[in-house]
Short mmCIF file of C-alpha atoms (C1' of nucleotides) in Angstrom, two decimals:
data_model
loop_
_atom_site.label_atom_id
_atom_site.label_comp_id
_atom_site.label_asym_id
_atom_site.label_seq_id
_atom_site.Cartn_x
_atom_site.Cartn_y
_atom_site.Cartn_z
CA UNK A 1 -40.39 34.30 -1.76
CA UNK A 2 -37.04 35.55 -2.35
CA UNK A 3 -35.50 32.83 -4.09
CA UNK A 4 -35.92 33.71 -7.91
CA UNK A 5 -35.11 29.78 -9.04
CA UNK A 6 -36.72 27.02 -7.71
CA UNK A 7 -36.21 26.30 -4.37
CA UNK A 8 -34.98 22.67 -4.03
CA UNK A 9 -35.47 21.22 -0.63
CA UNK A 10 -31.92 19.15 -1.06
CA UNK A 11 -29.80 21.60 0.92
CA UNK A 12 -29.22 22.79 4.67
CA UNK A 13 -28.95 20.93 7.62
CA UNK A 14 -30.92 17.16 7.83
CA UNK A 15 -32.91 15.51 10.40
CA UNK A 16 -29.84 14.47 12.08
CA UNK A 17 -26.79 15.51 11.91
CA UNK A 18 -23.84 13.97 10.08
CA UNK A 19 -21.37 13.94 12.92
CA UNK A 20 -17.39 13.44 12.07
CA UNK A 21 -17.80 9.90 13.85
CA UNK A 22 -20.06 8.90 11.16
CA UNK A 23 -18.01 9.85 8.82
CA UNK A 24 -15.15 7.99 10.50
CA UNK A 25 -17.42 5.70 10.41
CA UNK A 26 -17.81 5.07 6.70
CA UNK A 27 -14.45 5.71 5.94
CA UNK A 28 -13.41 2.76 7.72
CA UNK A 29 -16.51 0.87 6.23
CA UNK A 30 -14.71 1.74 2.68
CA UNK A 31 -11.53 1.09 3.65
CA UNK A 32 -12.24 -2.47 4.50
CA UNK A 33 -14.57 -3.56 2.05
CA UNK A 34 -12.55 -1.51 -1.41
CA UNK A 35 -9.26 -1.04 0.04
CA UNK A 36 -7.46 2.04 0.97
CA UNK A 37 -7.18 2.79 -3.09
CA UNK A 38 -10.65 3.12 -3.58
CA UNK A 39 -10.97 5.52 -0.80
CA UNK A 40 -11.93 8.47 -2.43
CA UNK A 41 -13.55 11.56 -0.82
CA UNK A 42 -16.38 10.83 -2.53
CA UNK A 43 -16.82 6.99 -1.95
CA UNK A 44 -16.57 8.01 1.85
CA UNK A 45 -19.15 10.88 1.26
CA UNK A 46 -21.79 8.09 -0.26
CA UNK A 47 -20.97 5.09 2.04
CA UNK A 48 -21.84 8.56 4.87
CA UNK A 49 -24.68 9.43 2.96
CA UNK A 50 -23.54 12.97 2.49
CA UNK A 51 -22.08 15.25 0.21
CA UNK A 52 -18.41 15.03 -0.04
CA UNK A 53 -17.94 19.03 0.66
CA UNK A 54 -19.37 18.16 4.14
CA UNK A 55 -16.06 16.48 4.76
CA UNK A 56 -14.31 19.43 4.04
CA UNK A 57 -16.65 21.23 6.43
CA UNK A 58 -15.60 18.30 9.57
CA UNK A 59 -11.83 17.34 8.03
CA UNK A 60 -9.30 20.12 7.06
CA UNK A 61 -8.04 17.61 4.18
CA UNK A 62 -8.36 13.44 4.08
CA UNK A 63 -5.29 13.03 5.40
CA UNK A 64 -6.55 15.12 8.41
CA UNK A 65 -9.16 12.40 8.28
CA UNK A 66 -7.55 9.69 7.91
CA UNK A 67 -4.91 11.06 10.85
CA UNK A 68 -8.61 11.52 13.03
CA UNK A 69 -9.27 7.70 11.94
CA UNK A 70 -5.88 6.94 14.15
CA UNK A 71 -6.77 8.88 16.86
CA UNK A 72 -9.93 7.86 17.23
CA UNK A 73 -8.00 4.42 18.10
CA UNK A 74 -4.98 5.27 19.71
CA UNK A 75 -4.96 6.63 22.95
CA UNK A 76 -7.15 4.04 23.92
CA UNK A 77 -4.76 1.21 22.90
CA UNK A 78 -1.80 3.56 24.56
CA UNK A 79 -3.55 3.98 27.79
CA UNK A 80 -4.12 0.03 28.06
CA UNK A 81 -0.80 -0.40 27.33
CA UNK A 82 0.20 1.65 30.06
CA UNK A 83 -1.81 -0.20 32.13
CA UNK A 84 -0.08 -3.36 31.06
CA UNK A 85 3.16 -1.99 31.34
CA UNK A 86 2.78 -1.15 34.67
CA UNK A 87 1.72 -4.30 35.99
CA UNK A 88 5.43 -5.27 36.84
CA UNK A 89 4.38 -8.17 39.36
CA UNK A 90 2.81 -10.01 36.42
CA UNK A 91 4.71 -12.83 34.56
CA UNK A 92 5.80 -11.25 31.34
CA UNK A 93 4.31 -14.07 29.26
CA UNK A 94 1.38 -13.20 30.20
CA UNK A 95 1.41 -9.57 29.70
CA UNK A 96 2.71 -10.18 26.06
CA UNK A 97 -0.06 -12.13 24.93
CA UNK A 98 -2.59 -10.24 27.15
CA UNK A 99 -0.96 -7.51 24.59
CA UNK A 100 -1.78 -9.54 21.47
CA UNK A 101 -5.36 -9.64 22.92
CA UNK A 102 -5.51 -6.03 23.54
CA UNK A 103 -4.58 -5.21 19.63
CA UNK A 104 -6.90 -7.74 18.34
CA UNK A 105 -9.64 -6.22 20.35
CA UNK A 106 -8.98 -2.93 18.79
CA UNK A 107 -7.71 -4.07 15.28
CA UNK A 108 -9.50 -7.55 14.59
CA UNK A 109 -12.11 -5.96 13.25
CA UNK A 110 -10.90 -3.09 11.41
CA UNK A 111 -9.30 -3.99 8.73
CA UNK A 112 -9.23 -0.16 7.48
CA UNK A 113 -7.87 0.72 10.42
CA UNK A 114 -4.69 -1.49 9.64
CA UNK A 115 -4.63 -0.75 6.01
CA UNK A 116 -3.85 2.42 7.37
CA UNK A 117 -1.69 1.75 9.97
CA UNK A 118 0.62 -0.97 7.10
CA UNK A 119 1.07 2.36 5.40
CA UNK A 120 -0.64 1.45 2.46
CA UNK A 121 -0.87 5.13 1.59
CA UNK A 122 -2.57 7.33 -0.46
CA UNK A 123 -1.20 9.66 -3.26
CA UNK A 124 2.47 10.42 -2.17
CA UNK A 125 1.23 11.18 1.44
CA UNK A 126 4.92 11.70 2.39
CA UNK A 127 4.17 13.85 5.12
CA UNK A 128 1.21 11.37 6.71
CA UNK A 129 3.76 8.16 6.18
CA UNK A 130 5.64 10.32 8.40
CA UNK A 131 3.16 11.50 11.22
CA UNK A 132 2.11 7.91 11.63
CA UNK A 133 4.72 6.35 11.82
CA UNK A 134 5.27 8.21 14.89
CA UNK A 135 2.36 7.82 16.50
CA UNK A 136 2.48 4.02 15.41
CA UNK A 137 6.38 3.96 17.35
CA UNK A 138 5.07 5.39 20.34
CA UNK A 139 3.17 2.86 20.68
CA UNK A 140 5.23 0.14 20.00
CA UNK A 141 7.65 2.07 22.24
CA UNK A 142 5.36 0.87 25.40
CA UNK A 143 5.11 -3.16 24.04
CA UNK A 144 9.64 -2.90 24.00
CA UNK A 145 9.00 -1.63 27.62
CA UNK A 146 7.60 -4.68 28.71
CA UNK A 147 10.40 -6.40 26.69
CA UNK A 148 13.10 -4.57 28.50
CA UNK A 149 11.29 -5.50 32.13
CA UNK A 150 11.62 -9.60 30.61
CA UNK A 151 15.12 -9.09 29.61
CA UNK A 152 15.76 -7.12 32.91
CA UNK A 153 13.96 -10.05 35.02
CA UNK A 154 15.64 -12.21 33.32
CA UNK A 155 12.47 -13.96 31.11
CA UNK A 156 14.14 -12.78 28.22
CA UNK A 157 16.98 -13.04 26.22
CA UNK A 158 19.52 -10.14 26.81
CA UNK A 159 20.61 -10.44 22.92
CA UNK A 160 17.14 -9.30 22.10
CA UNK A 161 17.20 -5.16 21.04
CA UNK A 162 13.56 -4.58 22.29
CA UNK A 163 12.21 -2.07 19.95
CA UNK A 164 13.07 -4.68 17.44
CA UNK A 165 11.48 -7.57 19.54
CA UNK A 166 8.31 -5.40 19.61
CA UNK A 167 8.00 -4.84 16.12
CA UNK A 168 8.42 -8.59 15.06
CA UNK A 169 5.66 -9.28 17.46
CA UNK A 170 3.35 -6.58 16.49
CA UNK A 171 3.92 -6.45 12.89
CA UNK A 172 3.76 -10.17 11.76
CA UNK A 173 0.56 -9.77 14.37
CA UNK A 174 -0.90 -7.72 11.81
CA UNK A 175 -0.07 -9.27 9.17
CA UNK A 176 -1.13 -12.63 10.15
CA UNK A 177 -4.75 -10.89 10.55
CA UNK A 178 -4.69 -9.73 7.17
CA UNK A 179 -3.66 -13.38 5.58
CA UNK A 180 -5.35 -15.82 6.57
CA UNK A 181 -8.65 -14.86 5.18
CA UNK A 182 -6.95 -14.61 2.06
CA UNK A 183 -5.00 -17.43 2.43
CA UNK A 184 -8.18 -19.82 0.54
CA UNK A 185 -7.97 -17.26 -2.36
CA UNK A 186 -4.14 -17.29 -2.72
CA UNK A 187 -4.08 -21.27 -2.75
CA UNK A 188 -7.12 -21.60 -4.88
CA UNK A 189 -8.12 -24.14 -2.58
CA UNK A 190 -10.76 -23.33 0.33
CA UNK A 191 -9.19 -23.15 3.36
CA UNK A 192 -11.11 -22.55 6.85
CA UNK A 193 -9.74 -19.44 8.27
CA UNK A 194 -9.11 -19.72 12.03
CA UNK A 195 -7.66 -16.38 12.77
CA UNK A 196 -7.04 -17.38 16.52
CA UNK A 197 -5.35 -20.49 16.06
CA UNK A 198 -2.85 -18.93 13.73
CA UNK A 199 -2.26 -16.03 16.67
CA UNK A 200 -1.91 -18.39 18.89
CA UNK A 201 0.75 -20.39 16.56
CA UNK A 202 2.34 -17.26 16.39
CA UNK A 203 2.68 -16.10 20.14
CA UNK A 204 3.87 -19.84 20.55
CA UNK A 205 6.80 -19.52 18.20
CA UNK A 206 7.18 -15.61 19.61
CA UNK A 207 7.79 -16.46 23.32
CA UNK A 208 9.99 -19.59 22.26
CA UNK A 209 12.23 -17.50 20.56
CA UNK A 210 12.55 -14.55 22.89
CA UNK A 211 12.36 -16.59 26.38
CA UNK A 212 15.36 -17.27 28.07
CA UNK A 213 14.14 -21.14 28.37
CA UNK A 214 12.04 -21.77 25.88
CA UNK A 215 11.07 -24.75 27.17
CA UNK A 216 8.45 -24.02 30.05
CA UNK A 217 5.09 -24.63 28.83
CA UNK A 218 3.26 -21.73 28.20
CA UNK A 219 0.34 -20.57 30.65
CA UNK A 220 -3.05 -21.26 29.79
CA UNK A 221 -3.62 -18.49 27.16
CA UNK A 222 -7.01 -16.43 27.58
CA UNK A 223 -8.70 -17.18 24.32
CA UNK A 224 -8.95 -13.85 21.88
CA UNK A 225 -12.10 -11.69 21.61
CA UNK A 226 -14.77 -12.78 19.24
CA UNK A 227 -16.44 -10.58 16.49
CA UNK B 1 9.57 16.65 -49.36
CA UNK B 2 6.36 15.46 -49.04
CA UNK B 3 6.22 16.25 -45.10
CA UNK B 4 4.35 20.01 -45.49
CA UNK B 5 5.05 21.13 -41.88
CA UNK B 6 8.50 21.39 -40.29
CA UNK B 7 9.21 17.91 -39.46
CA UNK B 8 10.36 17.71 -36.18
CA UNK B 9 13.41 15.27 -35.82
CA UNK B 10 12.34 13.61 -32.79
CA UNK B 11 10.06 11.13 -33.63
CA UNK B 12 11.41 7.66 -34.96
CA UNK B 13 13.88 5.28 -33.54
CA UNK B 14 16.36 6.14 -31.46
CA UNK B 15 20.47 5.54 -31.92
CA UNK B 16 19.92 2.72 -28.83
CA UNK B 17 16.97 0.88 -28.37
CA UNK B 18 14.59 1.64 -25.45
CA UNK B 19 14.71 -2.30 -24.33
CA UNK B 20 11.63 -3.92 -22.25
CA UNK B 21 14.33 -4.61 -19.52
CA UNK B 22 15.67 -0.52 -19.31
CA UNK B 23 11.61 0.49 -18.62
CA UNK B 24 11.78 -2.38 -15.61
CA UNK B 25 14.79 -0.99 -14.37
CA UNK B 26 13.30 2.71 -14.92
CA UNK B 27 9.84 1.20 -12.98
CA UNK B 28 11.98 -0.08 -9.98
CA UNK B 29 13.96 3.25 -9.79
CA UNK B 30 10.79 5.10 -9.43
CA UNK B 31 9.68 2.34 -7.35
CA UNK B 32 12.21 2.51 -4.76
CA UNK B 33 12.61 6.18 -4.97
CA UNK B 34 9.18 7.63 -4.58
CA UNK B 35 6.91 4.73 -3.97
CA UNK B 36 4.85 2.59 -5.82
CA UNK B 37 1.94 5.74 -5.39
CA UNK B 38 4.01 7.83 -7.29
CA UNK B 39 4.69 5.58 -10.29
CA UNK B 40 2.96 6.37 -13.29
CA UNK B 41 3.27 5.49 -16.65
CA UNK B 42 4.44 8.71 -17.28
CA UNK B 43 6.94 9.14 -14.38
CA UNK B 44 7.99 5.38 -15.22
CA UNK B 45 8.87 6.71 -18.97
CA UNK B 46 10.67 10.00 -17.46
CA UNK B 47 13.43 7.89 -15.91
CA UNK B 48 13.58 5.65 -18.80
CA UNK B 49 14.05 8.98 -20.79
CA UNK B 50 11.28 8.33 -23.56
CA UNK B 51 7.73 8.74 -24.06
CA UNK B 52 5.31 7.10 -22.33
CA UNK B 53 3.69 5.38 -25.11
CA UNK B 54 6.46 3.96 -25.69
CA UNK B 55 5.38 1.32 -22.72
CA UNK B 56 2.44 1.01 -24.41
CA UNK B 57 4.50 -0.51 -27.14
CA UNK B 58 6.29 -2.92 -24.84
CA UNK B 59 3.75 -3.72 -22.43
CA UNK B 60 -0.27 -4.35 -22.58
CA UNK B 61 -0.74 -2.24 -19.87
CA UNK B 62 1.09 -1.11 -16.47
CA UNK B 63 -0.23 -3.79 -14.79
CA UNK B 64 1.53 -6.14 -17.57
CA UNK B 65 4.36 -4.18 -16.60
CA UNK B 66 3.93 -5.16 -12.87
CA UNK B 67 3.89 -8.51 -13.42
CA UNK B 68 6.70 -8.49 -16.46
CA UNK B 69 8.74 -7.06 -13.48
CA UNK B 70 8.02 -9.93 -10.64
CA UNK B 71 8.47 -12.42 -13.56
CA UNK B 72 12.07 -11.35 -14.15
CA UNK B 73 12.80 -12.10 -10.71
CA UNK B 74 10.70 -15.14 -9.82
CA UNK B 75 11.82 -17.32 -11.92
CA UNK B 76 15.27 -17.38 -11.02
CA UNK B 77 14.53 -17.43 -6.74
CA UNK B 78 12.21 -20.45 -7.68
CA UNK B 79 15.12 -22.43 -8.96
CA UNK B 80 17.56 -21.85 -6.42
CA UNK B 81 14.40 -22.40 -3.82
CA UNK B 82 13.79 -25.60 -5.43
CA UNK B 83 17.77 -26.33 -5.39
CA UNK B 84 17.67 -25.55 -1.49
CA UNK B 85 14.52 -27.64 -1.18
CA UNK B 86 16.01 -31.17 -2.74
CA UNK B 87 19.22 -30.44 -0.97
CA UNK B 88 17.62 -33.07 2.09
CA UNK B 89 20.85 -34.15 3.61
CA UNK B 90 21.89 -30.79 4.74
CA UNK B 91 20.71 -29.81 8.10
CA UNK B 92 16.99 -28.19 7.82
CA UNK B 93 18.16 -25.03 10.23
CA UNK B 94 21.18 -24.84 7.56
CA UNK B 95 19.04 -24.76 4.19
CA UNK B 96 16.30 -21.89 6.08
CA UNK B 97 19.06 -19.29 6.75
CA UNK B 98 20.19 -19.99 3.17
CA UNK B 99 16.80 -19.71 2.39
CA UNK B 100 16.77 -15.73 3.93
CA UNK B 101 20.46 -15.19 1.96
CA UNK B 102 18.75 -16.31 -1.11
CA UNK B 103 15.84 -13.52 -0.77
CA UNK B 104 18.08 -11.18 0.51
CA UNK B 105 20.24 -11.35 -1.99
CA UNK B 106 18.03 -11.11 -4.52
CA UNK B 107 15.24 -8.58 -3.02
CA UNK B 108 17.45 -6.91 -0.68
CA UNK B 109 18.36 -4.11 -3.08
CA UNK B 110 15.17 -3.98 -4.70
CA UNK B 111 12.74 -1.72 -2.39
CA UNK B 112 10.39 -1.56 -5.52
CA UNK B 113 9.96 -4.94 -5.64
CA UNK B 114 9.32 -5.46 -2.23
CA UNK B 115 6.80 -2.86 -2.46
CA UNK B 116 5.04 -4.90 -5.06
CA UNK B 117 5.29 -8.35 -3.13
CA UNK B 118 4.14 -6.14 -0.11
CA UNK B 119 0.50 -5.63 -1.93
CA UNK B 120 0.88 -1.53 -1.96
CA UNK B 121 -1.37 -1.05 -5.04
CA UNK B 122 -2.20 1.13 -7.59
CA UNK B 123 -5.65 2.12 -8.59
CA UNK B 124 -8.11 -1.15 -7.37
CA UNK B 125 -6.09 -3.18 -8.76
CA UNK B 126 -7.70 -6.22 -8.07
CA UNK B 127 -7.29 -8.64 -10.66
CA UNK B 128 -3.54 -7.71 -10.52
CA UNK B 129 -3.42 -8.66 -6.67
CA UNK B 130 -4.83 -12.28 -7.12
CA UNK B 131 -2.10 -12.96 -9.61
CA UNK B 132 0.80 -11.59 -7.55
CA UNK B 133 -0.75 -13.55 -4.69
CA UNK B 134 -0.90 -16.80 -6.87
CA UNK B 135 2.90 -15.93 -7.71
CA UNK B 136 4.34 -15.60 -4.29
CA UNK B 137 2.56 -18.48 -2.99
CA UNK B 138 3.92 -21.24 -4.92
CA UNK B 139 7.60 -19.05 -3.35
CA UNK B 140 6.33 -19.72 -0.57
CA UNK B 141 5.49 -23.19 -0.42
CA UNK B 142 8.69 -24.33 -1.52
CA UNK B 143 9.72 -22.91 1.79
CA UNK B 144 6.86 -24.51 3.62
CA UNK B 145 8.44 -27.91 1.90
CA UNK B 146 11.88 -27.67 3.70
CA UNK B 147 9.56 -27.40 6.59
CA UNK B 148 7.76 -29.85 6.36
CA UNK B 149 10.81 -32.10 5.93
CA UNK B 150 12.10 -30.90 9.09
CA UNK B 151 8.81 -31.70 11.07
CA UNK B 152 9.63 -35.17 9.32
CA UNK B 153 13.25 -35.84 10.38
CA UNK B 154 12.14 -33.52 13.85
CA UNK B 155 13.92 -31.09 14.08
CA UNK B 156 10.68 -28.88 14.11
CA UNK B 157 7.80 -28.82 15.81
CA UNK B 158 5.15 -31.15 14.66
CA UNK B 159 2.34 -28.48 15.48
CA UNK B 160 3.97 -25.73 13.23
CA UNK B 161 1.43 -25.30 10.25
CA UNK B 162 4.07 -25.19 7.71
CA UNK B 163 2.41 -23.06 5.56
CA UNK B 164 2.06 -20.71 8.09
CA UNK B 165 5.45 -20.92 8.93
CA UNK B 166 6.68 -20.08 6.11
CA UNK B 167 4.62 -16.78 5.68
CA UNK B 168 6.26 -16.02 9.51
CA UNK B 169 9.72 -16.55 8.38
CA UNK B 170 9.43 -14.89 4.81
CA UNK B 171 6.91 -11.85 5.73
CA UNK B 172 8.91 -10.51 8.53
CA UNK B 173 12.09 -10.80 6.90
CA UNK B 174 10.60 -8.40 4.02
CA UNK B 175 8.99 -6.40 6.27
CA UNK B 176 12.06 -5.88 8.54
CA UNK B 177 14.44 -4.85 5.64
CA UNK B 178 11.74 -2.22 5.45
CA UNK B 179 11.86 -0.96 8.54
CA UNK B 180 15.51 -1.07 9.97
CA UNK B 181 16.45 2.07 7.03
CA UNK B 182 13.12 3.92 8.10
CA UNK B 183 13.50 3.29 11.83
CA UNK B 184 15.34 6.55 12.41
CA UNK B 185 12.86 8.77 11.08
CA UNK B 186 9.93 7.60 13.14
CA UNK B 187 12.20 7.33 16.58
CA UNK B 188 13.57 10.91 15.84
CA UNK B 189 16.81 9.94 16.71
CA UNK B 190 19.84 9.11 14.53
CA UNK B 191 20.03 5.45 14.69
CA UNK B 192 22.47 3.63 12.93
CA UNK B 193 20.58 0.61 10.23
CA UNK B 194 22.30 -2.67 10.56
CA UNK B 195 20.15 -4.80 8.07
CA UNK B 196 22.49 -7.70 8.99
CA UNK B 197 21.97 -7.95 12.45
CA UNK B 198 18.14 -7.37 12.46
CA UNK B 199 17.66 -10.29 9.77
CA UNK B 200 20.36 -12.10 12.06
CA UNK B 201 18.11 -11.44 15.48
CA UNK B 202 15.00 -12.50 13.64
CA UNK B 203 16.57 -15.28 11.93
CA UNK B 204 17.63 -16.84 15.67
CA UNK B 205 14.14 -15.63 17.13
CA UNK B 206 12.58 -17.77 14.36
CA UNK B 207 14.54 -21.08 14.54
CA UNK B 208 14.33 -20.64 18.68
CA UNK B 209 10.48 -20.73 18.11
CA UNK B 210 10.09 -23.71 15.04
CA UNK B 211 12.74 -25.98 16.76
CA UNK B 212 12.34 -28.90 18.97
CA UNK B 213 15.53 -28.52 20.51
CA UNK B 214 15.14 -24.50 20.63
CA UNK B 215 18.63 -24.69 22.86
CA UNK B 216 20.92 -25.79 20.61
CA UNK B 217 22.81 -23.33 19.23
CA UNK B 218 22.82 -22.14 15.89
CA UNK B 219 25.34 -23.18 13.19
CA UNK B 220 27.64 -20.41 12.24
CA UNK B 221 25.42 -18.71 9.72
CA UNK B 222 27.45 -17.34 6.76
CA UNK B 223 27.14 -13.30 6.53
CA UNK B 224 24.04 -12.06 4.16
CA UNK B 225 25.52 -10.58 0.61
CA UNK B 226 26.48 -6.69 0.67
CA UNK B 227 25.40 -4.36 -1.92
"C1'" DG C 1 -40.10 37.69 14.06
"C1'" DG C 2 -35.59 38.13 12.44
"C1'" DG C 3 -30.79 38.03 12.21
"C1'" DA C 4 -26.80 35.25 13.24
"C1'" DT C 5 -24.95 30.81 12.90
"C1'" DA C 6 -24.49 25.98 11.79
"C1'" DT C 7 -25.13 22.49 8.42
"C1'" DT C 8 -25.66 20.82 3.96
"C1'" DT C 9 -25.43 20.56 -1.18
"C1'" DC C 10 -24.19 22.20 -5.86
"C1'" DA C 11 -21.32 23.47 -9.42
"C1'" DT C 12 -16.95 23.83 -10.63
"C1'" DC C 13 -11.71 23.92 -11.00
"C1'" DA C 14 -7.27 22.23 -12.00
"C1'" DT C 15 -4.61 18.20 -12.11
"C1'" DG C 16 -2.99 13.85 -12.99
"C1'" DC C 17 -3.98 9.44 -14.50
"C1'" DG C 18 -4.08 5.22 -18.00
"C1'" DT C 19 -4.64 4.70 -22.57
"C1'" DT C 20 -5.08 5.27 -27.76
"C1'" DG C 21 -4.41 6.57 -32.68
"C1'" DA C 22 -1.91 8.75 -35.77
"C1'" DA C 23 2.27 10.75 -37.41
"C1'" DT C 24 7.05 10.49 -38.04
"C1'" DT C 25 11.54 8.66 -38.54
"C1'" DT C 26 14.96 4.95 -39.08
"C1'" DC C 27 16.23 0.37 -40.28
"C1'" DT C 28 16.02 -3.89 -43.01
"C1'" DG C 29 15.82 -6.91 -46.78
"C1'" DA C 30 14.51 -8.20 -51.33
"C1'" DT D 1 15.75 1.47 -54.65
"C1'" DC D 2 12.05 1.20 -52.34
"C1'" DA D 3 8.40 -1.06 -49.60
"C1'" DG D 4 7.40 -2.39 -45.39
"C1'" DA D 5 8.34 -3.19 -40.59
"C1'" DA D 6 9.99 -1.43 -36.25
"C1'" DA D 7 10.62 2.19 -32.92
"C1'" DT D 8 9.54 6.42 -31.30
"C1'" DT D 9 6.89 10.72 -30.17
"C1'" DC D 10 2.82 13.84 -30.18
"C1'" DA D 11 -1.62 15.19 -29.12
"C1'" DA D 12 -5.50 14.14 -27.26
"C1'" DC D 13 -9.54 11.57 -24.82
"C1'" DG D 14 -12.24 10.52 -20.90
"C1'" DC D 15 -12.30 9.95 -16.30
"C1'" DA D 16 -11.49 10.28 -11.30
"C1'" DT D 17 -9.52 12.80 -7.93
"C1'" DG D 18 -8.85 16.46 -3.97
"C1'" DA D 19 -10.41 20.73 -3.14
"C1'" DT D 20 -13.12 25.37 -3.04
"C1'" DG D 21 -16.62 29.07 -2.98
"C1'" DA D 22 -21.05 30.14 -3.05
"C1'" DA D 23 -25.79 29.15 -2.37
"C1'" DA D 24 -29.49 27.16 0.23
"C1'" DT D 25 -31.80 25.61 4.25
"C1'" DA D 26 -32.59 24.76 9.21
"C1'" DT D 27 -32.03 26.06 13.96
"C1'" DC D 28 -31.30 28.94 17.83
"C1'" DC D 29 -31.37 33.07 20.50
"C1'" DC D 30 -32.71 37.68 21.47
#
DNA sequence: GGGATATTTCATCATGCGTTGAATTTCTGA
DNA sequence: TCAGAAATTCAACGCATGATGAAATATCCC
């Protein structure tokens, strides 16, 4: 009976343990349901049930966590990639869109993940903008490989700079996942959103502008994954 | 001498009006120099070089001043758009380049507007998002027009959502002026930016993907406006 | 059992934000 | 000449934020 005030039962460690996935977790959760603005320590702490010191006790700072957020992701995607990259007997058209697939496996559903990753950032987060962006160009780095085997090959146009090629595919990628659920809002008109079918409009108009003849039919594309 | 305490001399109008249009300017200064994070009220009225109540006297709020600052540009793209758009003997691949020139030349030199258009935020600004959106979609469906007259005369492809199209052609443009000046940073390497030549590459990308005949080549396309 | 250690919360700090109301000065027009 | 309008600043409010240090509790090991 040492404690001279009353003893409340609120702190010290729980039933079970909030682990830093959880909290990865939530912050994710936030992200896509508020928007990276509203992503405050403290919304993250109450969407993880917790306190929002215990965040300082997993995450050195947020942008620590949202930097643990990425590579949580990452190296997964990279190590596909690889994969993908590697597969040099494979038709390049394929290995493009099977590339498309692999990001919308990983991304489709996170729409936190690529509010981070369109560098919607948080207050002047110079130095973040900066570390992923680096990580994000390493990446990209492996999808201008598989560029440079077309071009080498001969698939692909030689005029194409691939790092450039792989950005226009990945970004508007991206970017098409984040607009056409909005697009019914934006039109004030409801509009079905068929995420896929835009992708696939995409990839069409992608490898028709990059392929050295355009004009072979495209292989029978593997549909996306479904959420 | 009624004022009791030492009057200070530097309240009351100034030799030169602080005009609406010299906070804009100040807005996209900070804008494109720090980010749309860093732009407060108060670091908006800095580079204007008054108070910030002052905005307060020209503007409802800063989200009035967001949109006061897309309508002084709007307005004037949506008449040359619609110029462009009614211009239907000139070839469609023709009037789409002009199309890019016309943003470029007047977004091209305005990072802070971009960032706007781009949806970086400030603080949950919801309400403010929905009208932007509303704004740049009825931009960007005066593209989707000249597409859809192309799909009519068919030169493009018939399975091209127009719509759709147009967010291709208009999103990656913005988001590749973006990227080219930034592209050094994140490869660690000196790289030299050639906004030209990337808009050119995606510009020839793009019209090899919407065309029927993807293998006719281009028109020469006259050079994008320096600044 | 008891001390070390890990986990959790609480209370708090300083800061920066958007915004407002009042005070002050200059300009204008009757 | 003088009243009122216009333009400007000052001081402050309330709030949310990222972060910290200390306290409290649970668990584990000897």
């Amino acid at each position: 009976m040492i404690s001279p005030k009353s003893p409340s039962r609120t702190r010290g460690p729980k039933a079970h343990r909030v682990e830093p996935d959880q909290i990865l977790d939530a912050a994710e959760r936030v992200f896509a349901a508020r928007g990276l603005q509203a992503a405050s320590v403290r919304a993250i702490a109450a969407e993880a049930a917790c306190d929002a010191s215990l965040i300082y006790y997993h995450f050195d700072s947020k942008e620590t966590l949202f930097l643990a957020l990425l590579d949580r992701l990452l190296p997964a995607l990279h190590q596909e990639l690889a994969r993908l990259s590697a597969e040099v007997e494979r038709p390049v058209v394929e290995r493009l869109w099977e590339t498309l697939r692999l990001y919308h496996r990983h991304m489709g559903h996170r729409a936190g993940l690529r509010a981070i990753i369109k560098g919607e950032l948080v207050r002047g987060a110079e130095g973040l903008q900066r570390e992923i962006g680096g990580r994000l160009v390493r990446n990209a780095e492996q999808v201008a490989n598989i560029l440079r085997q077309g071009i080498e090959e001969g698939a692909i146009r030689p005029e194409l700079e691939p790092r450039l090629g792989a950005f226009f595919l990945l970004k508007t990628f991206i970017e098409t996942l984040d607009l056409v659920p909005r697009l019914g809002v934006f039109l004030n008109e409801p509009v079905k959103p068929d995420i896929p079918k835009a992708i696939q409009s995409w990839f069409q108009l992608y490898w028709r502008g990059v392929a050295t003849d355009p004009l072979t039919p495209l292989p029978a594309l593997p549909p996306l994954s479904e959420f």
